[in-house]
XYZ file of C-alpha atoms in Angstrom:
696
model
C -16.355 -35.420 13.724
C -14.928 -32.944 16.247
C -15.063 -29.239 15.332
C -14.814 -25.884 17.022
C -17.660 -23.494 16.839
C -16.535 -20.272 18.473
C -19.391 -18.000 19.466
C -17.341 -14.994 18.455
C -18.930 -12.491 20.892
C -17.533 -14.959 23.680
C -14.129 -15.049 22.114
C -13.192 -13.024 25.061
C -15.620 -14.547 27.403
C -17.055 -11.060 28.491
C -20.614 -10.456 27.826
C -23.610 -10.987 25.753
C -23.129 -12.747 22.482
C -26.172 -11.163 20.573
C -25.485 -7.621 20.903
C -21.888 -7.976 19.950
C -22.559 -10.134 16.899
C -22.886 -7.291 14.446
C -19.834 -5.443 15.753
C -16.856 -7.530 14.947
C -15.812 -7.853 11.398
C -15.331 -11.407 9.979
C -11.650 -11.054 9.873
C -11.518 -9.672 13.418
C -13.350 -12.601 14.765
C -11.144 -15.112 13.150
C -7.985 -13.047 14.641
C -9.450 -13.067 18.120
C -10.305 -16.967 17.840
C -6.722 -17.642 17.400
C -5.800 -16.093 20.565
C -6.788 -18.946 22.720
C -8.318 -22.460 22.610
C -11.970 -23.110 23.115
C -11.291 -24.712 26.557
C -9.302 -21.826 27.794
C -11.929 -19.531 26.809
C -14.663 -21.516 28.520
C -12.572 -20.955 31.644
C -12.650 -17.385 31.016
C -8.799 -17.066 31.291
C -8.931 -13.948 29.042
C -10.481 -11.704 31.753
C -7.291 -10.213 32.858
C -5.378 -10.442 29.603
C -3.644 -7.201 28.999
C -2.158 -7.893 25.771
C -2.566 -4.673 23.620
C -4.565 -4.867 20.349
C -4.595 -2.256 17.673
C -7.936 -1.644 15.596
C -10.141 0.672 13.826
C -13.543 1.397 15.510
C -16.445 2.762 13.541
C -19.001 4.750 15.722
C -22.145 6.539 14.822
C -21.416 9.597 16.838
C -18.195 11.320 17.937
C -19.523 11.301 21.572
C -19.017 7.521 21.588
C -15.287 7.853 21.583
C -15.399 9.184 25.160
C -17.312 5.986 26.092
C -14.562 3.876 24.491
C -11.893 5.690 26.690
C -14.090 4.928 29.946
C -14.123 1.338 28.799
C -10.259 0.719 28.719
C -9.481 1.944 25.133
C -7.019 4.568 24.137
C -8.456 6.550 21.053
C -5.197 7.754 19.088
C -7.056 9.853 16.886
C -10.437 9.916 14.744
C -11.245 10.380 11.141
C -14.691 10.593 9.897
C -16.673 8.171 11.736
C -13.705 5.975 12.404
C -11.041 6.065 15.149
C -7.717 4.359 15.379
C -7.953 2.590 18.912
C -5.630 0.511 21.041
C -7.175 -1.612 23.743
C -6.473 -4.790 25.854
C -7.721 -8.118 24.870
C -9.733 -8.397 28.081
C -11.597 -5.031 27.308
C -12.846 -6.084 23.778
C -16.189 -7.288 25.154
C -16.972 -4.054 27.019
C -15.951 -1.850 23.992
C -18.062 -4.057 21.617
C -21.049 -3.405 23.893
C -20.808 0.435 23.978
C -23.860 1.823 22.542
C -22.937 3.439 19.184
C -20.182 1.133 18.321
C -20.913 -0.161 14.638
C -17.755 -1.954 13.752
C -14.592 -3.237 15.139
C -11.647 -4.208 12.766
C -8.420 -5.314 14.115
C -5.477 -4.339 12.386
C -4.491 -6.324 9.158
C -1.011 -7.166 7.748
C 0.060 -5.403 4.533
C 2.572 -6.645 1.841
C 5.529 -4.949 0.354
C 4.919 -4.618 -3.142
C 17.286 4.724 -10.522
C 19.294 5.595 -13.388
C 17.095 3.690 -15.788
C 14.055 4.683 -13.868
C 14.889 8.462 -14.246
C 15.973 8.303 -17.905
C 12.737 6.459 -18.876
C 10.559 8.896 -16.896
C 11.809 11.924 -18.944
C 13.656 13.471 -16.147
C 16.623 15.131 -17.726
C 19.280 17.068 -15.878
C 16.950 19.822 -14.805
C 19.639 22.620 -14.680
C 19.084 26.186 -16.093
C 22.135 28.383 -16.797
C 22.120 31.995 -15.951
C 24.765 34.529 -15.034
C 27.348 31.770 -15.911
C 26.134 29.412 -13.085
C 24.089 26.176 -13.366
C 21.336 25.964 -11.009
C 19.489 22.839 -10.146
C 15.835 24.264 -10.437
C 13.598 21.177 -9.777
C 14.690 19.160 -6.743
C 11.865 19.146 -4.454
C 13.322 21.931 -2.481
C 10.748 22.936 0.034
C 8.690 19.863 -0.156
C 8.192 16.942 2.445
C 8.715 13.529 0.922
C 7.228 10.900 3.407
C 8.453 7.282 3.185
C 6.389 4.510 4.896
C 8.400 1.187 4.575
C 10.312 -1.624 6.146
C 14.194 -1.835 6.095
C 15.215 1.929 6.022
C 18.882 2.457 6.679
C 18.530 5.855 8.124
C 22.029 7.114 7.661
C 22.767 5.734 4.251
C 24.935 8.096 2.071
C 22.196 8.449 -0.267
C 20.113 10.420 2.230
C 22.847 13.076 2.799
C 23.258 16.277 0.759
C 26.649 17.362 -1.000
C 27.740 19.066 2.272
C 27.123 15.747 4.133
C 24.144 16.872 5.976
C 21.531 14.425 6.699
C 18.189 15.128 4.673
C 15.966 12.864 6.815
C 14.510 15.434 9.220
C 12.291 13.162 11.077
C 12.080 9.494 11.907
C 8.960 7.822 13.311
C 8.993 4.221 14.283
C 5.359 3.257 15.405
C 6.425 0.092 17.107
C 9.656 1.342 18.831
C 9.739 2.032 22.467
C 13.164 3.661 22.992
C 12.369 7.212 22.023
C 9.679 9.738 22.732
C 5.943 9.257 21.724
C 4.854 11.755 19.339
C 1.849 13.987 19.844
C -0.318 14.647 16.914
C -3.481 16.709 17.223
C -3.239 16.653 21.040
C -3.201 12.840 21.188
C -0.147 10.657 21.892
C 0.591 8.149 19.120
C 2.164 4.710 19.951
C 5.984 4.433 19.230
C 8.902 6.819 19.112
C 9.978 9.881 17.095
C 13.448 11.091 16.588
C 13.600 14.771 15.717
C 17.221 15.955 15.765
C 20.420 15.217 13.566
C 21.970 13.641 16.586
C 19.159 11.375 17.561
C 18.688 10.278 13.958
C 22.456 9.688 13.375
C 22.446 7.391 16.357
C 19.831 5.079 14.711
C 20.663 2.026 12.497
C 17.652 0.484 10.888
C 14.134 -0.411 11.607
C 14.469 -4.049 10.301
C 17.942 -5.527 9.658
C 16.413 -8.455 7.621
C 15.128 -5.990 4.957
C 16.275 -3.352 2.551
C 12.981 -2.594 0.781
C 12.668 0.888 2.512
C 16.142 2.130 1.777
C 15.525 1.288 -1.927
C 12.361 3.071 -2.170
C 13.479 6.114 -0.358
C 16.533 6.282 -2.586
C 14.503 6.068 -5.710
C 12.072 8.788 -4.546
C 14.629 11.178 -2.741
C 18.103 9.858 -2.732
C 20.698 12.432 -3.302
C 24.228 10.937 -3.584
C 25.214 12.170 -7.125
C 28.664 10.701 -7.732
C 27.398 7.304 -8.962
C 24.269 8.585 -10.754
C 21.972 6.225 -8.687
C 20.254 9.211 -6.856
C 16.444 9.657 -6.860
C 14.076 12.200 -8.276
C 13.471 14.810 -5.426
C 16.986 15.237 -4.499
C 16.299 18.454 -2.557
C 13.243 17.378 -0.522
C 13.074 16.919 3.287
C 12.477 13.399 4.138
C 10.255 11.999 6.872
C 10.945 8.256 7.377
C 8.442 6.031 9.098
C 9.867 2.574 9.515
C 8.721 -0.707 11.143
C 9.642 -4.498 11.124
C 7.794 -6.372 8.389
C 5.715 -8.317 10.914
C 4.506 -4.906 12.150
C 3.720 -3.597 8.718
C -0.041 -3.137 9.249
C -2.724 -0.792 8.344
C -2.863 0.700 11.783
C 0.779 1.540 11.794
C 0.737 2.913 8.365
C -2.165 5.102 9.323
C -0.367 6.502 12.368
C 2.665 7.190 9.959
C 0.294 9.115 7.638
C -0.985 11.263 10.414
C 2.483 11.775 11.678
C 4.062 12.806 8.391
C 1.236 15.288 7.365
C 1.325 16.734 11.011
C 5.049 17.434 10.530
C 4.231 19.227 7.177
C 1.444 21.254 8.752
C 3.776 22.223 11.527
C 6.509 23.530 9.047
C 4.111 24.824 6.702
C 5.217 22.871 3.701
C 3.533 20.605 0.893
C 4.083 16.896 1.418
C 3.871 13.757 -0.726
C 3.756 10.265 0.977
C 4.997 7.185 -0.697
C 3.475 3.823 0.195
C 4.959 0.804 -1.616
C 2.580 -1.479 -0.010
C -0.570 -3.391 -0.865
C -3.160 -5.966 0.174
C -6.100 -7.964 -1.368
C -7.926 -8.052 1.975
C -10.714 -5.784 1.501
C -13.808 -5.044 -0.615
C -12.012 -3.038 -3.178
C -14.440 -0.308 -3.150
C -12.469 2.418 -1.239
C -14.179 1.649 2.142
C -11.474 -0.170 4.097
C -9.989 1.824 7.012
C -6.902 3.202 5.345
C -9.018 4.039 2.234
C -11.151 5.996 4.561
C -8.163 7.704 6.051
C -6.711 8.473 2.611
C -10.064 10.404 1.931
C -9.856 12.247 5.146
C -6.294 13.592 4.746
C -6.275 14.250 1.062
C -5.966 18.026 0.480
C -4.276 20.694 -1.526
C -0.617 20.024 -1.030
C -1.275 16.654 0.846
C -0.807 13.822 -1.512
C -0.774 9.855 -1.164
C 0.755 7.739 -3.581
C 0.401 3.868 -3.428
C 1.268 0.861 -5.346
C -1.030 -1.006 -7.696
C 0.244 -4.136 -6.291
C 2.293 -7.068 -7.897
C -0.477 -9.757 -8.498
C -1.174 -8.894 -12.113
C 0.214 -12.408 -13.104
C -1.897 -14.272 -10.290
C -5.383 -15.840 -10.771
C -6.460 -14.442 -7.391
C -10.013 -13.199 -8.506
C -13.294 -14.904 -9.046
C -16.715 -13.391 -9.934
C -19.815 -14.543 -11.112
C -23.492 -13.191 -11.497
C -25.918 -15.855 -10.047
C -28.559 -17.482 -12.193
C -31.570 -19.545 -10.935
C -29.512 -22.477 -9.780
C -25.859 -21.319 -10.098
C -22.983 -21.465 -7.613
C -19.553 -20.105 -7.592
C -17.461 -23.139 -7.073
C -13.700 -22.975 -7.051
C -10.670 -24.658 -5.523
C -7.885 -23.028 -3.218
C -4.741 -23.506 -4.814
C -1.082 -22.571 -3.731
C 0.359 -20.214 -6.376
C 3.845 -20.753 -5.072
C 3.567 -24.684 -5.206
C 5.567 -24.496 -1.966
C 4.106 -25.880 1.330
C 2.352 -24.855 3.653
C -0.535 -23.054 2.137
C -0.881 -19.817 4.092
C -3.527 -17.255 3.261
C -7.143 -16.569 2.822
C -10.246 -16.410 0.503
C -12.404 -13.355 0.790
C -15.689 -13.426 -0.836
C -18.143 -10.432 -1.197
C -21.671 -10.091 -2.217
C -22.664 -6.742 -3.854
C -25.272 -6.134 -1.368
C -26.369 -7.232 2.040
C -27.885 -10.412 0.584
C -26.318 -13.365 2.186
C -24.392 -15.941 0.362
C -23.806 -19.484 1.702
C -20.563 -21.372 1.751
C -19.965 -24.941 1.510
C -16.463 -26.177 2.341
C -15.355 -29.482 0.820
C -12.433 -31.786 0.451
C -12.227 -32.871 -3.132
C -10.317 -35.554 -4.907
C -9.188 -33.602 -8.179
C -7.860 -36.771 -9.772
C -11.035 -38.922 -9.293
C -13.296 -35.688 -9.440
C -15.257 -36.841 -6.342
C -16.270 -35.345 -2.935
C -14.159 -36.772 -0.288
C -15.601 -34.965 2.722
C -17.799 -32.132 3.408
C -16.760 -29.875 6.354
C -19.813 -29.193 8.663
C -20.283 -25.302 8.530
C -23.669 -24.798 10.490
C -25.960 -22.685 8.415
C -27.843 -21.168 11.381
C -24.753 -20.252 13.205
C -22.547 -18.742 10.336
C -23.417 -15.158 11.238
C -22.569 -15.486 14.893
C -19.696 -17.720 14.764
C -16.198 -18.668 13.932
C -15.903 -22.181 12.432
C -12.558 -23.751 12.844
C -11.391 -27.201 11.932
C -7.795 -28.591 12.616
C -5.942 -31.770 11.915
C -5.745 -32.139 15.731
C -9.524 -31.926 16.350
C -10.944 -33.606 13.227
C -9.549 -37.081 12.320
C -11.218 -36.927 8.887
C -9.485 -33.616 7.963
C -6.295 -34.948 9.314
C -6.219 -37.687 6.648
C -5.784 -35.140 4.085
C -4.358 -31.950 5.565
C -1.978 -30.914 8.548
C -3.087 -27.687 9.789
C -6.194 -25.595 10.252
C -8.931 -23.805 8.587
C -11.017 -20.817 10.026
C -14.198 -19.424 8.529
C -16.389 -16.410 9.468
C -18.880 -14.175 7.780
C -20.629 -10.787 8.426
C -22.281 -7.885 7.048
C -19.399 -5.504 6.971
C -19.144 -1.801 7.788
C -19.703 -0.976 4.086
C -23.007 -2.931 4.167
C -22.027 -5.819 2.117
C -22.022 -9.437 2.971
C -18.484 -10.841 3.491
C -17.385 -14.347 3.985
C -13.487 -15.286 4.707
C -11.695 -18.507 4.680
C -8.406 -18.223 6.555
C -6.098 -21.337 6.017
C -2.764 -22.643 7.297
C -2.137 -26.078 6.150
C 0.078 -28.709 4.332
C -1.596 -31.376 2.077
C -0.825 -34.933 2.529
C -0.999 -35.031 -1.361
C -1.216 -31.855 -2.955
C -1.492 -33.469 -6.374
C -4.678 -35.008 -5.457
C -6.611 -33.123 -2.719
C -8.108 -29.576 -2.615
C -10.157 -27.440 -0.342
C -13.254 -26.587 -2.481
C -15.524 -23.579 -1.851
C -19.135 -23.699 -3.240
C -20.832 -20.370 -2.914
C -24.362 -19.652 -3.441
C -26.396 -16.400 -3.591
C -29.693 -15.267 -4.794
C -30.431 -15.025 -8.338
C -29.269 -11.733 -9.851
C -26.703 -11.296 -7.103
C -22.756 -11.011 -7.980
C -20.357 -12.610 -6.039
C -16.624 -11.615 -6.263
C -13.725 -13.015 -4.358
C -10.005 -12.343 -3.882
C -7.393 -14.706 -2.678
C -4.499 -13.481 -0.402
C -1.185 -14.790 0.701
C -0.449 -17.852 -1.178
C -4.184 -18.561 -2.170
C -5.276 -18.365 -5.667
C -8.265 -19.915 -7.443
C -8.572 -22.834 -9.863
C -10.823 -25.046 -11.525
C -8.189 -27.708 -11.568
C -9.355 -28.802 -14.954
C -12.766 -29.872 -13.936
C -16.059 -29.116 -15.330
C -18.522 -27.160 -13.205
C -15.796 -25.318 -11.188
C -14.626 -21.716 -11.789
C -11.078 -20.733 -12.655
C -9.272 -17.859 -11.125
C -8.851 -14.741 -13.250
C -5.757 -12.288 -13.497
C -8.133 -9.241 -13.833
C -9.316 -7.155 -10.970
C -5.992 -7.731 -9.220
C -5.604 -4.103 -7.941
C -4.587 -3.775 -4.533
C -7.579 -2.835 -2.142
C -5.424 0.215 -1.017
C -5.536 1.648 -4.519
C -9.247 1.550 -4.906
C -9.997 5.097 -3.790
C -9.793 8.540 -5.729
C -8.063 9.872 -2.950
C -4.500 8.293 -3.831
C -2.493 8.272 -6.991
C -2.159 4.497 -7.765
C 1.080 3.360 -9.744
C 1.732 0.423 -11.936
C 5.061 -0.808 -13.343
C 6.696 -1.065 -16.727
C 9.881 -2.778 -17.622
C 13.100 -0.663 -17.836
C 16.305 -2.699 -17.793
C 16.552 -6.454 -18.100
C 20.230 -7.048 -17.530
C 22.904 -5.593 -15.097
C 26.587 -6.536 -14.543
C 27.138 -6.828 -10.561
C 30.122 -5.970 -8.600
C 30.982 -9.798 -8.659
C 31.368 -9.627 -12.428
C 28.364 -11.675 -12.904
C 25.636 -10.572 -15.405
C 22.016 -10.806 -13.955
C 19.223 -10.940 -16.552
C 15.750 -10.879 -15.775
C 13.171 -12.846 -17.555
C 9.932 -11.535 -18.910
C 11.410 -8.189 -19.041
C 10.947 -6.439 -22.336
C 12.033 -2.838 -21.984
C 8.974 -0.353 -22.437
C 6.371 -3.233 -22.046
C 4.233 -3.401 -19.030
C 5.681 -5.543 -16.205
C 4.088 -8.891 -16.164
C 3.285 -8.755 -12.407
C 1.884 -5.242 -12.573
C -1.778 -5.250 -11.086
C -4.748 -3.633 -12.486
C -8.394 -3.213 -12.018
C -11.095 -2.126 -12.345
C -12.036 -1.974 -8.684
C -15.576 -3.071 -7.280
C -17.081 0.188 -8.396
C -15.839 -0.523 -12.040
C -13.195 2.503 -11.881
C -10.110 2.040 -13.976
C -6.976 1.421 -11.761
C -4.092 2.300 -11.714
C -3.749 5.912 -12.523
C -0.420 5.485 -14.370
C 2.662 3.468 -14.815
C 6.453 4.180 -14.129
C 9.793 2.222 -14.419
C 9.675 -0.640 -11.908
C 11.566 -3.691 -13.397
C 14.383 -3.461 -12.558
C 15.464 -0.454 -10.439
C 18.920 0.187 -8.948
C 18.859 2.275 -5.705
C 20.593 2.351 -2.342
C 20.145 -0.557 -0.027
C 20.428 -1.342 3.743
C 23.918 -1.726 5.166
C 22.372 -3.825 7.875
C 20.969 -6.645 5.621
C 23.282 -9.442 5.375
C 22.134 -10.231 1.686
C 24.646 -7.469 0.601
C 27.537 -9.151 2.167
C 27.693 -11.107 -1.144
C 28.988 -8.981 -4.000
C 26.791 -11.124 -6.318
C 23.919 -9.061 -4.913
C 25.593 -5.763 -5.010
C 25.288 -3.519 -8.028
C 27.450 -0.582 -6.750
C 29.350 0.148 -3.628
C 29.938 3.620 -2.283
C 32.705 4.209 0.390
C 32.748 7.324 2.317
C 34.959 7.888 5.402
C 35.626 4.189 5.575
C 32.083 3.097 5.565
C 30.713 1.015 2.639
C 27.217 1.902 1.366
C 25.657 -0.860 -1.039
C 23.414 -0.279 -3.916
C 21.284 -3.161 -5.396
C 18.470 -4.037 -7.691
C 14.782 -4.725 -7.101
C 11.732 -4.931 -9.131
C 7.950 -4.352 -8.362
C 5.230 -1.674 -8.265
C 7.083 -0.863 -5.029
C 9.989 0.423 -7.279
C 7.778 2.367 -9.614
C 5.762 4.184 -6.892
C 8.572 6.292 -5.495
C 9.459 7.533 -8.946
C 5.968 8.990 -9.233
C 6.117 10.185 -5.681
C 9.494 11.958 -6.300
C 7.893 13.508 -9.716
C 4.928 14.782 -7.535
C 7.516 16.527 -5.115
C 8.984 18.358 -7.958
C 5.547 19.400 -9.275
C 4.557 20.540 -5.881
C 7.596 22.682 -5.856
C 6.102 24.592 -8.662
C 2.465 24.479 -7.554
C 2.327 23.756 -3.783
C -1.523 23.658 -3.618
C -1.934 20.666 -6.178
C -4.803 18.199 -5.366
C -5.009 14.509 -6.125
C -7.819 15.453 -8.703
C -5.522 17.950 -10.365
C -2.615 15.564 -10.619
C -4.941 13.274 -12.516
C -5.684 16.137 -15.013
C -1.936 16.604 -15.334
C -1.248 12.955 -15.850
C -4.052 12.728 -18.301
C -2.435 15.596 -20.215
C 1.197 14.658 -19.978
C 1.808 10.874 -19.798
C 3.292 9.508 -22.992
C 1.589 6.875 -24.931
C 3.978 4.695 -27.067
C 3.022 1.705 -28.929
C 2.824 -0.523 -26.046
C 0.444 1.908 -24.263
C -1.666 2.456 -27.219
C -1.832 -1.290 -28.188
C -2.465 -2.190 -24.550
C -5.447 -1.984 -22.323
C -6.306 1.279 -20.570
C -7.258 -0.962 -17.515
C -3.554 -1.852 -17.271
C -1.805 1.261 -18.417
C -3.917 4.039 -16.962
C -3.295 7.336 -18.506
C 0.146 5.976 -19.724
C 3.805 6.317 -18.793
C 5.090 8.892 -16.370
C 6.665 11.973 -18.040
C 8.252 14.212 -15.278
C 9.529 16.880 -17.723
C 6.072 17.245 -19.584
C 4.366 17.626 -16.262
C 6.870 20.470 -15.400
C 6.055 22.236 -18.543
C 2.356 21.653 -18.165
C 2.422 23.313 -14.716
C 4.398 26.197 -16.218
C 2.074 26.875 -18.859
C -0.791 26.621 -16.371
C 0.789 29.323 -14.109
C 0.660 31.424 -17.338
C 3.576 33.838 -16.429
C 2.939 34.399 -12.803
C 6.576 34.322 -11.970
C 6.579 35.695 -8.639
C 3.513 33.803 -7.296
C 1.174 36.891 -6.565
C -1.772 35.425 -8.503
C -1.448 37.973 -11.366
C 0.778 38.479 -14.617
C 2.144 42.008 -14.106
C 5.305 44.106 -14.815
C 6.710 42.788 -11.599
C 6.988 39.357 -13.112
C 9.164 40.794 -16.012
C 11.309 42.553 -13.388
C 11.610 39.195 -11.612
C 12.668 37.500 -14.816
C 15.402 40.383 -15.538
C 16.808 40.092 -11.980
C 17.206 36.202 -12.490
C 18.931 36.717 -15.877
C 21.309 39.337 -14.363
C 22.051 37.107 -11.318
C 20.804 39.554 -8.776
C 17.958 37.071 -7.735
C 17.571 33.368 -7.360
C 14.013 33.337 -6.300
C 11.034 32.125 -8.351
C 13.438 30.319 -10.730
C 11.252 27.549 -11.243
C 8.360 29.813 -12.649
C 10.782 32.059 -14.650
C 11.130 29.542 -17.712
C 7.765 31.071 -19.031
C 8.282 29.725 -22.452
C 9.245 26.267 -21.261
C 12.392 25.913 -23.321
C 15.750 24.991 -22.060
C 16.616 28.364 -20.249
C 15.896 31.537 -18.655
C 16.618 34.092 -21.142
C 15.174 37.134 -23.080
C 12.660 34.825 -24.764
C 10.903 34.585 -21.505
C 10.811 38.206 -21.233
C 9.357 38.492 -24.673
C 6.652 35.825 -23.859
C 5.673 37.930 -20.497
C 5.279 41.099 -22.709
C 2.980 39.124 -25.171
C 0.895 37.924 -22.252
C 0.785 41.453 -20.744
C 0.077 43.393 -24.053
C -1.746 40.966 -26.195
C -3.451 38.455 -23.828
C -1.455 35.604 -25.683
C -2.230 32.239 -24.260
């Protein structure tokens, strides 16, 4: 048998194998191995390769960052003991040998995960009448809503106010090269920023094949009112960070987070960032690079909201506590049934204790071993094992494609193995790749499939089936974000073509079948709450060809001769911006809210109907988003401090009188002291009771 065994520290043919063996993550070694064939590597043809790679580097001392710069890297910024770094492929060896570098992880690709949404989230028309005029009290005014997504139509009518002014105040595209590089914290970020109305008006979209970002931005903060398909925070400032789908990586998302919060710092405003994205690639314990960045940037008035993920119906998790002679044996199966199989299996031990992996080809009809792939035990920690249908004639009898395997003790101190696959089966009804994992007695193995990979026992004894539990996105496994699942809103819509579209498995009020849930690896319940996400109507990109067909268009708005389409979409991608928009409203009332305080608010205000009460807290979190209840909760918590000076005094009574008389419109959001439907004498009475009697 011919096989490729890549000594991963020689992937770049530049230096000692031993000293680098503990630096590259298992995933990184596989990605580096894909750049060149082994023959080209032996000829050291990568020495002058200036292709730029993007990565996160963990160091044991900030001083090490200067050494990275002197070895050909560019440090974009650091957070904690980690830095976002760009470097050429040819410099990877010298960077890995820098004393104090603990881990290098190349960027990983992430997955994309309103009328009905607003109604079901208890978001009524938030207008109070005083002096004969209706005032929109809660709109996210003075709040920054950051959107990180793909397929943003930056000039959609849904992002303009009633005067026609564009509400997107900044655009950052981390992979664009036509504008000005932004500077954050004194360091230049990759990509381009656009800062003026003229610059932004000249833009089209970040990705003409997608509409996802226009939909989520419209749900969170769209403001075109005439068709009722506006979003939640209609008065917020929008900072839009867009990128092509193939560039939707944790590195580019991290840069976008830094950009949005940097803008919020400069203008002195609270900010909430919506990320309708997810990934199963990671230990699900809050230690992946993005989760560590979330922890670093989370602060009062700095909130990150992420999707729970759309894998709640997919058996992509396996776990087993090892007995004396146990193994965790499972087959890699394609959940979509469409070829080719593209994805990975990521297996973790709950400690540094090593687990071994046997890769086999199995005839599931005859229940017999066909072929055992030769993964050398003594080289697993220092290698990437690759087998392809071009190099292994036995493998080629059953599969066309390739398989890569690597393992390592990762940055979080846990042992990790990963199998990355791209192949088509000669007979997918008969042959499967099997994993037989063994670990010491008492150790627990837990794994996640990604891409098209799920786990199955294929009906055979002695093999482990995949589970639909523990499907929460890795990005949602930290207390530094608010994680959002989805429940069903409306199952049927009439499109502009006249056709009625009905969505299956959509019972209004019940949990969406795809909504992912935990717990995470630390046994913490995820997600935090759920919001409407199946189906949601919102704005979509004019540049996406799919909406040339009226069968895909739910509504079309024409302004000044330009058609602006609206469409339907479902997923936790759609429920997450409902929550982000709600948080913008809550920040308008209390600008210093923290993520922990938001959880307290949600626990106190999420509504729990029969679906929630009869369901599992692991799936529903605190329950269903109730925007109005959250507003009233904060107003009660403010306790009559109308003018925001930190105390309840006669000045607050004067403030309410002025608002009622029409001589002042400031602090309106705090003036409804008794949380009823208006600002009136009852609020003055409530304030007097607070002042004179200490009433609570």
